[in-house]
PDB file of C-alpha atoms in Angstrom:
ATOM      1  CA  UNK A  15      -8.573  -7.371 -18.355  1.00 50.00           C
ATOM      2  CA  UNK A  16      -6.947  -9.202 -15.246  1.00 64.00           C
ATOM      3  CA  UNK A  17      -6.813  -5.636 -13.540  1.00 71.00           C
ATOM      4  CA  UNK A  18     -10.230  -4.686 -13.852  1.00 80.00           C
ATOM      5  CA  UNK A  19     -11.049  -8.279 -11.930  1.00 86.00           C
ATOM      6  CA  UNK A  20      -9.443  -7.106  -9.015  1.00 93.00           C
ATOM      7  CA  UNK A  21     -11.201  -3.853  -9.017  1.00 94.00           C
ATOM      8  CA  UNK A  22     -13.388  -3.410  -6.278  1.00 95.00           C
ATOM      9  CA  UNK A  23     -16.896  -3.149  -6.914  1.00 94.00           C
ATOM     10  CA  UNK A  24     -19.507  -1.855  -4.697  1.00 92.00           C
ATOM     11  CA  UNK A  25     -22.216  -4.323  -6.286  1.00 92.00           C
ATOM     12  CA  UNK A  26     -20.070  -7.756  -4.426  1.00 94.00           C
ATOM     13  CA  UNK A  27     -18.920  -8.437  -1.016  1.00 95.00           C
ATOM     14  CA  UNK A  28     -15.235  -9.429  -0.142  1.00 95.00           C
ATOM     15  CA  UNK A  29     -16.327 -12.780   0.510  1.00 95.00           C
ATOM     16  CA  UNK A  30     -17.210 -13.342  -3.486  1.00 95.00           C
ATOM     17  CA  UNK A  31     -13.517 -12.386  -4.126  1.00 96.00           C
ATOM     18  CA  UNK A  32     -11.370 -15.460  -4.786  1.00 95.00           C
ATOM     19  CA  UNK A  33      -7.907 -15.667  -2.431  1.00 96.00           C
ATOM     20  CA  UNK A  34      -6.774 -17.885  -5.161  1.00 94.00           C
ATOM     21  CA  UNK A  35      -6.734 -18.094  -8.702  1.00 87.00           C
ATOM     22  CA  UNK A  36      -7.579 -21.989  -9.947  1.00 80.00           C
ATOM     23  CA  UNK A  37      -4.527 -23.957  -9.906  1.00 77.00           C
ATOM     24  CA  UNK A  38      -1.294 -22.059  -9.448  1.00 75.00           C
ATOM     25  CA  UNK A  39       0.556 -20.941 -12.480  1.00 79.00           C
ATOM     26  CA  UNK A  40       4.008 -22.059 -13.201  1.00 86.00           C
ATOM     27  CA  UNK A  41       6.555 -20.471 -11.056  1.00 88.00           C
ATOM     28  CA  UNK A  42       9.153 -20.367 -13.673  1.00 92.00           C
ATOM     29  CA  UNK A  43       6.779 -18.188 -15.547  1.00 92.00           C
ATOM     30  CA  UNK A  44       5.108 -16.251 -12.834  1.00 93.00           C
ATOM     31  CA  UNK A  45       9.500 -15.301 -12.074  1.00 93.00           C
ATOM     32  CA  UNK A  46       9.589 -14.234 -15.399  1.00 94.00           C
ATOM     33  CA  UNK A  47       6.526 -12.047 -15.447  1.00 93.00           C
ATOM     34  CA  UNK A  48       7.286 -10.341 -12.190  1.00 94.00           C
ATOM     35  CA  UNK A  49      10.874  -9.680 -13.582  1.00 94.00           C
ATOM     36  CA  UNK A  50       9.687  -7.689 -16.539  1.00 96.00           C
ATOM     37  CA  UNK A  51       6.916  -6.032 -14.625  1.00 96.00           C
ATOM     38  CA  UNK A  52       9.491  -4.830 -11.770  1.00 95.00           C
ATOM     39  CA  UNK A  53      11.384  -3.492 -14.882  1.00 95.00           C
ATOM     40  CA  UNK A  54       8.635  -1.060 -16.281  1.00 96.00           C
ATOM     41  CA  UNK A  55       8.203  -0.068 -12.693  1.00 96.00           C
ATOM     42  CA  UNK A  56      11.823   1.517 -12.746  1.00 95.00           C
ATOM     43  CA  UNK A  57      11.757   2.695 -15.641  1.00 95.00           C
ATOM     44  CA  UNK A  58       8.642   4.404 -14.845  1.00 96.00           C
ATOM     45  CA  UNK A  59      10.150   5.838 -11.071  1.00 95.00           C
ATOM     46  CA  UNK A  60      12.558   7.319 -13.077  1.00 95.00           C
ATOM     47  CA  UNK A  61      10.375   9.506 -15.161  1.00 95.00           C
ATOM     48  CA  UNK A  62       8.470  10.422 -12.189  1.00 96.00           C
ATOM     49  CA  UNK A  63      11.595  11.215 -10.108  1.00 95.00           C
ATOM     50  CA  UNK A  64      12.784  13.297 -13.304  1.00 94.00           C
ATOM     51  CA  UNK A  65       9.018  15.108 -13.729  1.00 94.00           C
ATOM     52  CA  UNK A  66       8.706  15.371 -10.224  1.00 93.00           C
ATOM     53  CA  UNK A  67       5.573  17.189 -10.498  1.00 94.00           C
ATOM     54  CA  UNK A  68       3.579  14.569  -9.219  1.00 96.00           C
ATOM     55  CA  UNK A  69       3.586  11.308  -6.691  1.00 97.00           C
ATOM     56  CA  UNK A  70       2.024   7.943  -6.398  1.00 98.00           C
ATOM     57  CA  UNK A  71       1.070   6.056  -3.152  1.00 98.00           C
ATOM     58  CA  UNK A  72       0.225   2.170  -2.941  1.00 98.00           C
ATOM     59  CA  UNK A  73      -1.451   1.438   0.374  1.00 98.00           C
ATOM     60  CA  UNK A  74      -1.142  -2.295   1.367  1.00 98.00           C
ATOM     61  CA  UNK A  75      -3.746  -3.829   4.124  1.00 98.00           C
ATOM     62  CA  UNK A  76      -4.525  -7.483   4.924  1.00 97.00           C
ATOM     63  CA  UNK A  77      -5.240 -10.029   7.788  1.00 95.00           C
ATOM     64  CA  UNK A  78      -1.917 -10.911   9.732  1.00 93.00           C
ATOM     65  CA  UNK A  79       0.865 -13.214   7.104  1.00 95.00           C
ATOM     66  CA  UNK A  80      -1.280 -11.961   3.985  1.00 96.00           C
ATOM     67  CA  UNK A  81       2.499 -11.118   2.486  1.00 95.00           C
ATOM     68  CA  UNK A  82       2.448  -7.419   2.791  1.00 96.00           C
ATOM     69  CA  UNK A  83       6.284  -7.570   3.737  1.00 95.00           C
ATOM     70  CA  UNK A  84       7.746  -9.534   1.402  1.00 94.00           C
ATOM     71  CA  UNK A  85       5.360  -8.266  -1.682  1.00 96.00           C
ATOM     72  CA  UNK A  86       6.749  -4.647  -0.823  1.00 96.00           C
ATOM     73  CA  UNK A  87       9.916  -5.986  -0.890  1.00 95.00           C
ATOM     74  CA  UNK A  88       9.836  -8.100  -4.535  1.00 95.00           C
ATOM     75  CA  UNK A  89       7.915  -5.212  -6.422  1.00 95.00           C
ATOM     76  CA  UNK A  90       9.975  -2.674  -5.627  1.00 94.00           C
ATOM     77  CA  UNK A  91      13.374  -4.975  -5.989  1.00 89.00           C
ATOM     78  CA  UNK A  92      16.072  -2.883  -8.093  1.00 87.00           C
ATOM     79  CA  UNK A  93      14.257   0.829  -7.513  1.00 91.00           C
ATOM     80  CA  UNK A  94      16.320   3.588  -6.295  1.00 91.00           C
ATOM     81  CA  UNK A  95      15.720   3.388  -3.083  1.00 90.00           C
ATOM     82  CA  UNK A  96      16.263   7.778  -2.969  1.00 91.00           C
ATOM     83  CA  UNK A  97      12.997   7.511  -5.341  1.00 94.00           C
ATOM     84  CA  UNK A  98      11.082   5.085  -3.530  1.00 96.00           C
ATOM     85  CA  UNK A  99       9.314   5.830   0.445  1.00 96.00           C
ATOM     86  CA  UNK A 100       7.767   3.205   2.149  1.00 96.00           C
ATOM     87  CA  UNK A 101       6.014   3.679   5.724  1.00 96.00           C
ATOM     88  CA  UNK A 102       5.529   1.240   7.885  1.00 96.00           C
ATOM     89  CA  UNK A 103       2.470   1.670  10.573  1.00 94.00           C
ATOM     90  CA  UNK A 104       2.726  -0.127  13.665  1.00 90.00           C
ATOM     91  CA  UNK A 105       1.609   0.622  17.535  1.00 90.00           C
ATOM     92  CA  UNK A 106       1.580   4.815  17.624  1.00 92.00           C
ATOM     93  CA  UNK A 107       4.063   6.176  20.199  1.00 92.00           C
ATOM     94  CA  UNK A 108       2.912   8.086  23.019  1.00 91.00           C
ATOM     95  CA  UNK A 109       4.036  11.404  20.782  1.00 93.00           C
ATOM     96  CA  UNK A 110       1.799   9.811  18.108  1.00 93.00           C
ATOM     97  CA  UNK A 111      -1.655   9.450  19.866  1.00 91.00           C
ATOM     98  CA  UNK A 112      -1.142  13.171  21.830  1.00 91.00           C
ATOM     99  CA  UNK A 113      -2.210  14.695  17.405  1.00 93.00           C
ATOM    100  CA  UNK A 114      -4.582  13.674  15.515  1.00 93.00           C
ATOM    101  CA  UNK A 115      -5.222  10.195  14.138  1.00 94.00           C
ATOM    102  CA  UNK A 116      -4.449  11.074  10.397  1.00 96.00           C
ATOM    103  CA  UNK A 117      -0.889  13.073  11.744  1.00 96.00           C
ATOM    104  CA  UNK A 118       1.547  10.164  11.899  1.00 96.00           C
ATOM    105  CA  UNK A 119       0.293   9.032   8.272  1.00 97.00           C
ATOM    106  CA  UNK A 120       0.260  12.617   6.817  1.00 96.00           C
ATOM    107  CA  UNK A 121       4.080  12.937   8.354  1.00 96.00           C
ATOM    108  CA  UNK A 122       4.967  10.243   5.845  1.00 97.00           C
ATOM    109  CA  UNK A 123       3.432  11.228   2.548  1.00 97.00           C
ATOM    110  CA  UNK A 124       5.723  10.927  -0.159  1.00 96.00           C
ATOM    111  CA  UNK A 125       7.053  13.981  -2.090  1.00 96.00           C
ATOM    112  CA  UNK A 126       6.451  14.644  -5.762  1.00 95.00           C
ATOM    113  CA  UNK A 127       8.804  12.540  -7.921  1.00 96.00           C
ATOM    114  CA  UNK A 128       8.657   9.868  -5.268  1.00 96.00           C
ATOM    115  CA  UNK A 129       6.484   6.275  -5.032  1.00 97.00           C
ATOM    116  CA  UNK A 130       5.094   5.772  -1.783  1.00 97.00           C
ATOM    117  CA  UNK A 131       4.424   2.595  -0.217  1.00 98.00           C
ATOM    118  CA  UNK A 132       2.357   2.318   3.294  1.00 98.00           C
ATOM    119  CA  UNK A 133       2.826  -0.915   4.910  1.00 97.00           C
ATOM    120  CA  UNK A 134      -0.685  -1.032   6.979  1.00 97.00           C
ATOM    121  CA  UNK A 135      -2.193   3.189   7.076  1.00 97.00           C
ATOM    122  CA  UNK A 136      -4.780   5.430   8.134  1.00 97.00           C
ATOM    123  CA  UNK A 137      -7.116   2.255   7.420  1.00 98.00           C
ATOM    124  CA  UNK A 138      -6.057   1.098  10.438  1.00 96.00           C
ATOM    125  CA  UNK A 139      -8.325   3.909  12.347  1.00 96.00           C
ATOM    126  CA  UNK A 140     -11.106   2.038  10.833  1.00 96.00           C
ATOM    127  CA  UNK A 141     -10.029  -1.495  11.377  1.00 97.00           C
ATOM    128  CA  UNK A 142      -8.167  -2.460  14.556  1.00 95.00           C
ATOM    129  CA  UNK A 143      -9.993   0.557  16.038  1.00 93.00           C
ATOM    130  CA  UNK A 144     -13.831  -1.073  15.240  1.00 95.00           C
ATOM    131  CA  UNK A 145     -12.545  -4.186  16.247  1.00 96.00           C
ATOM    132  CA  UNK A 146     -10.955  -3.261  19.502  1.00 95.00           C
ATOM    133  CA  UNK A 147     -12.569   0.039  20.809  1.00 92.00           C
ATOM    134  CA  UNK A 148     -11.173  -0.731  24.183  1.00 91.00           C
ATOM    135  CA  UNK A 149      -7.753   1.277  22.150  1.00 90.00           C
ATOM    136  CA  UNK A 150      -9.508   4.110  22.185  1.00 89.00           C
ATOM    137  CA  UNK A 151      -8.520   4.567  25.770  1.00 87.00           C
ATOM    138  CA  UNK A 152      -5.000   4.720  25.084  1.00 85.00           C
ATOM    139  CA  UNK A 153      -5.681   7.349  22.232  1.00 83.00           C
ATOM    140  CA  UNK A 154      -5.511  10.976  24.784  1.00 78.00           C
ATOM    141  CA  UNK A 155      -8.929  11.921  22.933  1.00 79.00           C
ATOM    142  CA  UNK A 156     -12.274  13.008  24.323  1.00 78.00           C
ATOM    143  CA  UNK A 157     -14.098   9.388  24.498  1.00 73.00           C
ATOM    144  CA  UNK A 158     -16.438   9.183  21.619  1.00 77.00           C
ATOM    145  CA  UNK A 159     -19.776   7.421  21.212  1.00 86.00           C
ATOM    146  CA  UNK A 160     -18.342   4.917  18.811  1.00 89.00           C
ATOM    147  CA  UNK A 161     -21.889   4.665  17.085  1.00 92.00           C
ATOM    148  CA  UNK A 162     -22.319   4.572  13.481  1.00 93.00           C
ATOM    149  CA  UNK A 163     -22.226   8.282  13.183  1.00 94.00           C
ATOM    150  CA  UNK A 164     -18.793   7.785  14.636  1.00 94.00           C
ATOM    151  CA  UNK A 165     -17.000   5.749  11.587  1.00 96.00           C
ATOM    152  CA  UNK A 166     -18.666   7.115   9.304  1.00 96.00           C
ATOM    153  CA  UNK A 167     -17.585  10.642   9.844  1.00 96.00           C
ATOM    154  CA  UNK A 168     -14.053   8.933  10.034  1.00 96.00           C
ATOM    155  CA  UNK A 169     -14.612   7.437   6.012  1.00 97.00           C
ATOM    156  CA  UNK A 170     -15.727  10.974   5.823  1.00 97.00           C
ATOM    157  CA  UNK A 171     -12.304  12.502   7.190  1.00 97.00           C
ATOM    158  CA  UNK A 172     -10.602   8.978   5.096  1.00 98.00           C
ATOM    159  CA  UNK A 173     -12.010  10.348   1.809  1.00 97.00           C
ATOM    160  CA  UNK A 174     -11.589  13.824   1.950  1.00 97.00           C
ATOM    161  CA  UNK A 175      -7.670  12.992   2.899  1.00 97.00           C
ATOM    162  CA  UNK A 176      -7.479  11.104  -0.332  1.00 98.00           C
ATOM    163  CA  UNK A 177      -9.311  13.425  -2.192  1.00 97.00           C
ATOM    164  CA  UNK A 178      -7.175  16.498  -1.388  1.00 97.00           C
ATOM    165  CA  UNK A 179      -4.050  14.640  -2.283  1.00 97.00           C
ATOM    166  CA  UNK A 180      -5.280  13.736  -5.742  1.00 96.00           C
ATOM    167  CA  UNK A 181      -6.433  17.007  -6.006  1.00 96.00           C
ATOM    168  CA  UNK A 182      -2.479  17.927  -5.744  1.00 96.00           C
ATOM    169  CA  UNK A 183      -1.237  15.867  -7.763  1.00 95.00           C
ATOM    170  CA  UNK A 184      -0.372  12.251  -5.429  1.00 97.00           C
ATOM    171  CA  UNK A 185      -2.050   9.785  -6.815  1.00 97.00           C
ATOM    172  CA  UNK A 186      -3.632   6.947  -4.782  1.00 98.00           C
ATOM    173  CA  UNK A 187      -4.073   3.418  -5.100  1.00 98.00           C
ATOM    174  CA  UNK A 188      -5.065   0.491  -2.200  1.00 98.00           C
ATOM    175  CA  UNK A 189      -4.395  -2.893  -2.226  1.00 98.00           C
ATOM    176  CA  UNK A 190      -6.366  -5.726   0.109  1.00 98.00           C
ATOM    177  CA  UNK A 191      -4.510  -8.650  -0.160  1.00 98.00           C
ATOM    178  CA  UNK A 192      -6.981 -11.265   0.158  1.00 98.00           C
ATOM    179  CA  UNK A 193      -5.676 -14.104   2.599  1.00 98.00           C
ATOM    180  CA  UNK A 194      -8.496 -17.092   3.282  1.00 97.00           C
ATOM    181  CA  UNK A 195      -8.224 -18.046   7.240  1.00 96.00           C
ATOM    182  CA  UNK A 196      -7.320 -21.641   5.782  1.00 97.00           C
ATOM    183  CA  UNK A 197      -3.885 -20.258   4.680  1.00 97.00           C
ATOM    184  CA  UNK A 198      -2.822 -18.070   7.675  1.00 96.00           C
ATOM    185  CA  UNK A 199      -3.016 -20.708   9.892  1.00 96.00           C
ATOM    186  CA  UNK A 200      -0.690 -23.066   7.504  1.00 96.00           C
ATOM    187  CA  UNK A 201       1.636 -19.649   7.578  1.00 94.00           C
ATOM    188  CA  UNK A 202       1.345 -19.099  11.380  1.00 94.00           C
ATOM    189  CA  UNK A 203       2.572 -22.906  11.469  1.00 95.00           C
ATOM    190  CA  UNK A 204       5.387 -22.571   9.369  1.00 93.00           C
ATOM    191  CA  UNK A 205       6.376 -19.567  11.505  1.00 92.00           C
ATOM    192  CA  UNK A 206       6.578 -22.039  14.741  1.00 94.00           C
ATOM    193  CA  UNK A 207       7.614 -25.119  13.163  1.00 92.00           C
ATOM    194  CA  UNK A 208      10.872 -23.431  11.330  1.00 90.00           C
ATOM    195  CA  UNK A 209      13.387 -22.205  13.733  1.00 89.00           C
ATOM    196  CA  UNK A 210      14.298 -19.404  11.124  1.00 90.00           C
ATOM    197  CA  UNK A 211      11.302 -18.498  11.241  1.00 87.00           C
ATOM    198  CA  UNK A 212      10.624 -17.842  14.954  1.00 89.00           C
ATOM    199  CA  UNK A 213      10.902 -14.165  14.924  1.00 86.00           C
ATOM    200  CA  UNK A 214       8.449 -13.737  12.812  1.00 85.00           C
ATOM    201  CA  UNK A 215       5.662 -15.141  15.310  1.00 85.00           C
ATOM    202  CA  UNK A 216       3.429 -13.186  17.704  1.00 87.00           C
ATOM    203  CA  UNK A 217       0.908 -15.216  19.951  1.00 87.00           C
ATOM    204  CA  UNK A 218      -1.063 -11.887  19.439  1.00 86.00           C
ATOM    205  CA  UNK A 219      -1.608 -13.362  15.759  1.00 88.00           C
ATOM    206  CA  UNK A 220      -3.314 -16.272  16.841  1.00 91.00           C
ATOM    207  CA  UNK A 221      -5.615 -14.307  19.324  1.00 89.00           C
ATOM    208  CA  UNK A 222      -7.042 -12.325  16.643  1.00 93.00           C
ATOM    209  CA  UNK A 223      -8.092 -14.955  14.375  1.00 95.00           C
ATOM    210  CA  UNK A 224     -10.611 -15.298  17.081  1.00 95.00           C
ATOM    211  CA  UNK A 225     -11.735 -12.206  15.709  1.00 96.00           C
ATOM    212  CA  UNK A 226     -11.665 -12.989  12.059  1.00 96.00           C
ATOM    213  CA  UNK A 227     -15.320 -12.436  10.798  1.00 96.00           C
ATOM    214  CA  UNK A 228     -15.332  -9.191  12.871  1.00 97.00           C
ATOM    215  CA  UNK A 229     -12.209  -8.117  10.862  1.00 97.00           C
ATOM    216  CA  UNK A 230     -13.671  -9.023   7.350  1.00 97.00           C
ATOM    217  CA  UNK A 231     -17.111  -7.054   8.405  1.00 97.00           C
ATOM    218  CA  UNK A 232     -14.866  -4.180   9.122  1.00 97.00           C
ATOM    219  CA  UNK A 233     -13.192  -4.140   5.970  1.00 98.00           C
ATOM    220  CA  UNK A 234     -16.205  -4.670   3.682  1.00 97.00           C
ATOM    221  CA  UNK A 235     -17.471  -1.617   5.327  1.00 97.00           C
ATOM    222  CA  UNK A 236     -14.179   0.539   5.086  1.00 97.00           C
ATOM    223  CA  UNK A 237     -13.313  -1.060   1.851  1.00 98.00           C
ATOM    224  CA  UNK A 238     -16.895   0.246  -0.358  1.00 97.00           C
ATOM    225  CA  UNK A 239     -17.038   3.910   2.159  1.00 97.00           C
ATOM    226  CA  UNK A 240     -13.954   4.699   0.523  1.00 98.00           C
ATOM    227  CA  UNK A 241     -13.728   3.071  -3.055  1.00 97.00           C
ATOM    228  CA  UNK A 242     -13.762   5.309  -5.925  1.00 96.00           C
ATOM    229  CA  UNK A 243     -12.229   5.740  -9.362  1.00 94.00           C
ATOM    230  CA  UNK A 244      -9.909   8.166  -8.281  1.00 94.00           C
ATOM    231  CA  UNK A 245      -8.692   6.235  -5.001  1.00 97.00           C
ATOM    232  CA  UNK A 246      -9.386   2.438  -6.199  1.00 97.00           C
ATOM    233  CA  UNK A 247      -8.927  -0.851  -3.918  1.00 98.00           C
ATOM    234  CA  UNK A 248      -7.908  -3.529  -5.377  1.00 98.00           C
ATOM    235  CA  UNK A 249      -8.414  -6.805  -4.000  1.00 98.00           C
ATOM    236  CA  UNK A 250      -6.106  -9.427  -4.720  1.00 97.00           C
ATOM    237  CA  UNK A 251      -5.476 -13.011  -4.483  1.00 96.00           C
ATOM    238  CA  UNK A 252      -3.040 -13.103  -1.435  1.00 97.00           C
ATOM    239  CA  UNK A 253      -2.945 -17.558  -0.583  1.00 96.00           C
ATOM    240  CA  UNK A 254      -0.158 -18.015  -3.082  1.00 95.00           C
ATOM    241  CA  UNK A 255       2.302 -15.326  -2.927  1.00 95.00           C
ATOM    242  CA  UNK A 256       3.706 -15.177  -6.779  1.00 94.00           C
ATOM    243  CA  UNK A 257       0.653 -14.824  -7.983  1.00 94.00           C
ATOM    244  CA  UNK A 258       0.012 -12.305  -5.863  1.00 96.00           C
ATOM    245  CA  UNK A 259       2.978 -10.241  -6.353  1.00 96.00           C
ATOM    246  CA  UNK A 260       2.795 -10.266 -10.322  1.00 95.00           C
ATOM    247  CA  UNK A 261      -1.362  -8.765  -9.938  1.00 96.00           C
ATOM    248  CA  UNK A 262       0.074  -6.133  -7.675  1.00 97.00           C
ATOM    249  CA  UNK A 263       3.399  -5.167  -9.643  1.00 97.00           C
ATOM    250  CA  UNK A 264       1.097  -4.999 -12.633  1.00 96.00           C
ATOM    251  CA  UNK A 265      -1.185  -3.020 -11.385  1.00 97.00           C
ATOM    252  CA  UNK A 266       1.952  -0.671  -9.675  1.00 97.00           C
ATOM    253  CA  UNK A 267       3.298  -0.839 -13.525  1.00 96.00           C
ATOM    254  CA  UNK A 268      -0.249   0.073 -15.238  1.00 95.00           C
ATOM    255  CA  UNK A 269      -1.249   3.149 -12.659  1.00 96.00           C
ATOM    256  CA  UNK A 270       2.312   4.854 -13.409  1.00 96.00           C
ATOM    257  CA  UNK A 271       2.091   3.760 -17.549  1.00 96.00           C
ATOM    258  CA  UNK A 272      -1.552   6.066 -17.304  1.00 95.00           C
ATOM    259  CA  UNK A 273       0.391   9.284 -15.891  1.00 94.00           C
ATOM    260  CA  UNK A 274       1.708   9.457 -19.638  1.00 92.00           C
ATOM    261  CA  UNK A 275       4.737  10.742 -17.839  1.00 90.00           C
ATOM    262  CA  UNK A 276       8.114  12.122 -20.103  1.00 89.00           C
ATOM    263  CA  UNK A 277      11.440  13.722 -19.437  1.00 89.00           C
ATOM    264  CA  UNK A 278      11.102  17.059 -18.762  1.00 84.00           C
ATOM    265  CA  UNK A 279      11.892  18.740 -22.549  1.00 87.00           C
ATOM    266  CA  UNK A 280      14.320  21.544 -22.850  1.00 86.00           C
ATOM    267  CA  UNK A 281      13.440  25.011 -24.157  1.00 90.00           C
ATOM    268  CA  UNK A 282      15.610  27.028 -26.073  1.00 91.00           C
ATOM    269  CA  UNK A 283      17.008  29.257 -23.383  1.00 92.00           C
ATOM    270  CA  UNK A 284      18.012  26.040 -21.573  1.00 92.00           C
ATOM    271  CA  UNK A 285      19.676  24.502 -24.694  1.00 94.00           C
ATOM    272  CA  UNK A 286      21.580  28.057 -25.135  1.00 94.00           C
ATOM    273  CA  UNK A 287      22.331  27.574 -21.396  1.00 94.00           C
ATOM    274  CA  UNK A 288      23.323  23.526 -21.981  1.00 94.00           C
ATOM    275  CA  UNK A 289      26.179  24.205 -25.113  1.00 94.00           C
ATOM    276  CA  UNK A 290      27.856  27.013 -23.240  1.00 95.00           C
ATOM    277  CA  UNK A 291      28.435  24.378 -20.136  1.00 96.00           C
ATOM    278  CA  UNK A 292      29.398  22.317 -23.024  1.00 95.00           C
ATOM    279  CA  UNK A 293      31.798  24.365 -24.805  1.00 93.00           C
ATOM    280  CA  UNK A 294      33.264  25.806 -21.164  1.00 93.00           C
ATOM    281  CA  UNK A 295      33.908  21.683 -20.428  1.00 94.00           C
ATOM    282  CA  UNK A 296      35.605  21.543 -24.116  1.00 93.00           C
ATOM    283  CA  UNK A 297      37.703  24.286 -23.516  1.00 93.00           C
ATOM    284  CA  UNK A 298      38.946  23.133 -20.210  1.00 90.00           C
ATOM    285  CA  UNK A 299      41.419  21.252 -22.500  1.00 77.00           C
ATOM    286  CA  UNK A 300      42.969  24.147 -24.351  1.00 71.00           C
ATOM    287  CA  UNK A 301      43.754  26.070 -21.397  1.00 63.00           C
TER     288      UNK A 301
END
């Protein structure tokens, strides 16, 4: 039941999701949760990485400190890192912007047999890019009329992206991690007023919360263009982190459990094939 609240549904606006859940649960507990949740998640990368006929990806977007970093990084704690490829999506490089805006993120799809993880992706071309059209100019691309025709042909190109790798057999899932602009300024002053902190900070954080209700308009719109029950969004909690990383893990756990994945199975000519390497090993010793 607590995954199908965090479902996205086309009927309610972001703004009705909660960025908390009541009073927060105990952290003892919430440790404890997360623990065995991370636990069905490797054990569940390692039948995919064995199957390897197909591949998951877990998109993560969110306002600046909604804990995209550091959820990434408790989720995923104790999976093989050689099954396991996570993206991260900054500025583009000058190599970047000369291809098309979906190249960089297609570059990094993860192969079959592998979980994918992008930290901020091709939603990106929907968000900063709406917000601050003024990039555009630094994008080597004929200059559009951004007009509504515009974006929507780019959910169009967003959709069909998604669609074609589901079609083949890479399996999509988004997460919004719902941050309240209450919370990211207490974050933003915990990354100035701790000294370990520091490097975290960039002014450019506090500038765009100037441009917060812009941002949430933006994602509403990108967020219901490109929901469906193939490619789901899920939007989650995101002002107390444990919390927040037990809902996603969960979720991470529950969309590889429905794969119904198993270890490949051996047919006979493979078990003939199996006890000769066997007996060859045994009679290594009577040579």
């Amino acid at each position: 039941g607590r995954m199908r609240e965090h479902l996205y549904d086309v009927n309610r606006t972001l703004d009705s999701y909660p960025t908390r859940l009541g009073d927060d649960p105990d952290e003892g507990l919430l440790r404890e949760t997360l623990n065995k949740t991370v636990s069905a998640i490797v054990d569940q990368q390692k039948l995919l990485y064995a199957d390897r006929s197909q591949a998951v990806l877990f998109l993560f977007q969110g306002m600046d400190c909604s804990g995209k970093d550091s959820t990434i990084k408790h989720v995923l704690s104790g999976v093989n890192p050689q099954g396991v490829h996570v993206a991260n999506f900054r500025e583009p490089t000058h190599n970047e912007t000369a291809h098309s805006y979906l190249w960089r993120y297609w570059r990094e799809m993860p192969r079959r047999g592998q979980i994918g993880v992008f930290n901020r992706s091709f939603y990106e071309e929907v968000i900063i890019m709406r917000v601050h059209p003024e990039l555009f100019d630094t994008r080597h691309m004929p200059h559009p009329a951004l007009d509504e025709a515009f974006w929507q042909s780019r959910f169009g190109d967003i959709s069909a992206l998604e669609e074609h790798l589901t079609r083949n057999g890479i399996h999509i899932v988004k997460f919004f991690l719902n941050l309240s602009r209450e919370e990211q300024k207490e974050r933003l002053l915990a990354r100035i007023n701790r000294p370990r902190k520091h490097w975290k900070f960039d002014p450019q954080d506090v500038v765009e919360r100037d441009f917060w209700d812009d941002y949430r308009h933006v994602y509403q719109e990108a967020i219901s263009a490109t929901h469906s029950d193939l490619c789901p969004w899920y939007i989650i909690p995101a002002d107390h982190k444990p919390t927040m990383r037990c809902l996603v893990a969960r979720i991470m756990a529950e969309t590889l459990m429905a794969l119904g994945l198993e270890y490949p199975r051996s047919d006979p000519e493979r078990l003939a094939e199996l006890e000769a390497a066997k007996q060859k090993l045994l009679n290594e010793d009577n040579l």
